Amino acid sequence: SKVEAVVNAGNAMVYGLQISLQANLIRDLKLRSTLNITEGKDQDGIPLRHVAPLFGSTHLTYERLRFKADLYSNYNGKKSFEKMAPSEAEKPYLYAADDNGNPFSPQWFTLNFKMSYNFSNWGVINAGVENIFDLGYRPYSSGIVAPGRNFVLSLRVTV
């Protein structure tokens, strides 16, 4: 009988580094940060499709008794046309255009602030602002453009 199978005929190399930092700066004030760097190429040296550019987040948090505040940034590095997989470079509608008209993924960041207060016996109130500077961004290969500045207000009640 004839046997057929779907198999990967090639191979690839994916490598990266994740750096994390957590520090107690002063009483009730903490710094936490993560940074991810990833690269990947197939056996012919061609960049892989789903390897994201540098990305990470940094949080400065203050927590005292039932109050918590978090000033944080999410960020994403640039992915140049030369480092994009051919299948991604063929989708100019997903990306910005560089000086030569080639698609690329620009770097971006957001600055955000959230806080909460825990009413110990009945609930929690949360408030915040995301993307404070209202900067445009598009996560790599998502095709989804930033929603702009967001305001968050919630109340969770325990009965």
C-alpha positions as CSV (number, residue, x, y, z in Angstrom):
1,S,0.0,0.0,0.0
2,K,1.0,3.6,-0.6
3,V,1.8,5.6,2.5
4,E,1.8,9.4,2.4
5,A,2.9,11.8,5.2
6,V,3.2,15.5,5.7
7,V,6.7,16.1,7.0
8,N,9.1,19.0,7.4
9,A,11.8,18.5,4.8
10,G,14.1,21.3,6.1
11,N,15.4,22.6,9.3
12,A,15.8,25.9,11.1
13,M,17.7,27.5,13.9
14,V,15.9,29.7,16.4
15,Y,17.8,31.3,19.2
16,G,17.2,34.1,21.6
17,L,17.6,35.6,25.0
18,Q,15.2,36.7,27.7
19,I,16.5,39.1,30.3
20,S,14.4,39.8,33.5
21,L,15.1,42.2,36.2
22,Q,13.2,42.6,39.5
23,A,14.3,45.1,42.1
24,N,12.9,46.6,45.3
25,L,14.0,50.2,44.9
26,I,12.7,51.7,48.2
27,R,9.9,50.7,50.6
28,D,6.8,49.8,48.6
29,L,8.4,50.8,45.2
30,K,9.4,48.0,42.9
31,L,10.9,47.8,39.4
32,R,10.2,44.8,37.1
33,S,11.4,44.5,33.5
34,T,11.6,41.8,30.8
35,L,13.2,41.9,27.4
36,N,13.0,39.3,24.7
37,I,15.4,39.0,21.8
38,T,14.8,36.3,19.2
39,E,16.4,35.4,15.8
40,G,15.7,32.6,13.5
41,K,16.7,31.4,10.0
42,D,16.1,28.3,7.9
43,Q,18.8,26.1,6.5
44,D,19.4,28.5,3.6
45,G,19.9,31.5,5.9
46,I,16.4,33.0,5.2
47,P,14.7,34.7,8.1
48,L,11.8,32.7,9.6
49,R,8.2,34.0,9.4
50,H,7.0,34.1,13.1
51,V,10.2,35.3,14.8
52,A,9.2,38.6,16.5
53,P,11.6,41.5,16.9
54,L,12.8,42.6,20.3
55,F,10.0,43.1,22.7
56,G,9.4,43.6,26.4
57,S,7.8,45.6,29.2
58,T,8.9,47.6,32.2
59,H,6.8,48.2,35.3
60,L,7.3,50.6,38.2
61,T,4.9,49.7,40.9
62,Y,3.9,51.2,44.2
63,E,2.0,49.1,46.6
64,R,1.0,50.1,50.1
65,L,-1.7,48.5,52.2
66,R,-4.8,48.2,49.9
67,F,-3.6,50.7,47.2
68,K,-1.6,49.7,44.2
69,A,-0.3,51.9,41.3
70,D,1.5,50.6,38.2
71,L,3.3,52.9,35.7
72,Y,4.5,50.7,32.8
73,S,5.6,50.6,29.2
74,N,5.2,47.9,26.6
75,Y,7.7,48.1,23.7
76,N,8.6,46.4,20.5
77,G,11.8,46.8,18.4
78,K,12.1,47.5,14.7
79,K,12.2,44.6,12.2
80,S,13.9,45.8,9.0
81,F,12.9,44.6,5.5
82,E,16.2,42.7,5.3
83,K,15.3,40.7,8.5
84,M,11.8,39.9,7.4
85,A,10.8,36.5,6.0
86,P,9.9,36.6,2.3
87,S,6.3,35.6,3.0
88,E,6.0,38.6,5.3
89,A,7.8,41.0,2.9
90,E,5.1,40.1,0.4
91,K,2.4,41.7,2.6
92,P,3.0,45.4,2.4
93,Y,-0.5,46.1,3.6
94,L,0.5,44.8,7.1
95,Y,3.6,47.0,7.5
96,A,5.0,50.6,7.2
97,A,7.1,51.5,4.2
98,D,10.8,52.3,4.6
99,D,12.7,55.0,2.6
100,N,13.0,52.6,-0.3
101,G,9.3,51.7,-0.2
102,N,10.0,48.3,1.3
103,P,7.7,47.0,4.1
104,F,9.2,46.9,7.6
105,S,7.9,46.8,11.2
106,P,8.8,50.0,13.0
107,Q,9.6,50.2,16.7
108,W,7.0,51.4,19.1
109,F,6.2,51.8,22.8
110,T,3.2,52.6,25.0
111,L,3.2,54.3,28.3
112,N,0.4,53.2,30.6
113,F,-0.8,53.8,34.2
114,K,-3.2,51.7,36.3
115,M,-4.2,51.8,39.9
116,S,-6.5,49.9,42.2
117,Y,-7.9,50.1,45.7
118,N,-9.1,47.1,47.5
119,F,-12.0,47.7,49.9
120,S,-11.2,44.6,52.0
121,N,-14.7,43.6,52.8
122,W,-16.7,44.3,49.7
123,G,-14.7,44.9,46.5
124,V,-12.0,46.4,44.3
125,I,-12.0,49.6,42.2
126,N,-9.6,49.8,39.2
127,A,-8.8,52.8,37.0
128,G,-6.2,53.4,34.4
129,V,-5.0,55.0,31.1
130,E,-3.4,52.9,28.4
131,N,-1.3,54.4,25.6
132,I,-1.1,57.8,27.4
133,F,0.6,59.5,24.6
134,D,-1.8,58.1,22.0
135,L,1.0,56.9,19.8
136,G,0.2,54.6,16.8
137,Y,1.6,51.1,16.9
138,R,1.0,47.8,15.3
139,P,2.3,44.5,16.9
140,Y,4.5,42.6,14.6
141,S,2.7,40.6,11.9
142,S,-0.7,41.2,13.5
143,G,-2.3,43.6,11.0
144,I,-4.1,45.2,13.9
145,V,-3.4,48.9,14.4
146,A,-3.3,50.4,17.9
147,P,-6.7,51.3,19.3
148,G,-5.4,54.7,20.6
149,R,-5.7,56.0,24.1
150,N,-7.9,53.9,26.4
151,F,-9.5,54.7,29.7
152,V,-10.3,51.9,32.1
153,L,-12.6,52.0,35.0
154,S,-14.0,48.9,36.8
155,L,-15.6,48.0,40.0
156,R,-15.6,44.4,41.3
157,V,-18.1,43.7,44.1
158,T,-17.9,40.7,46.3
159,V,-21.2,39.6,47.9
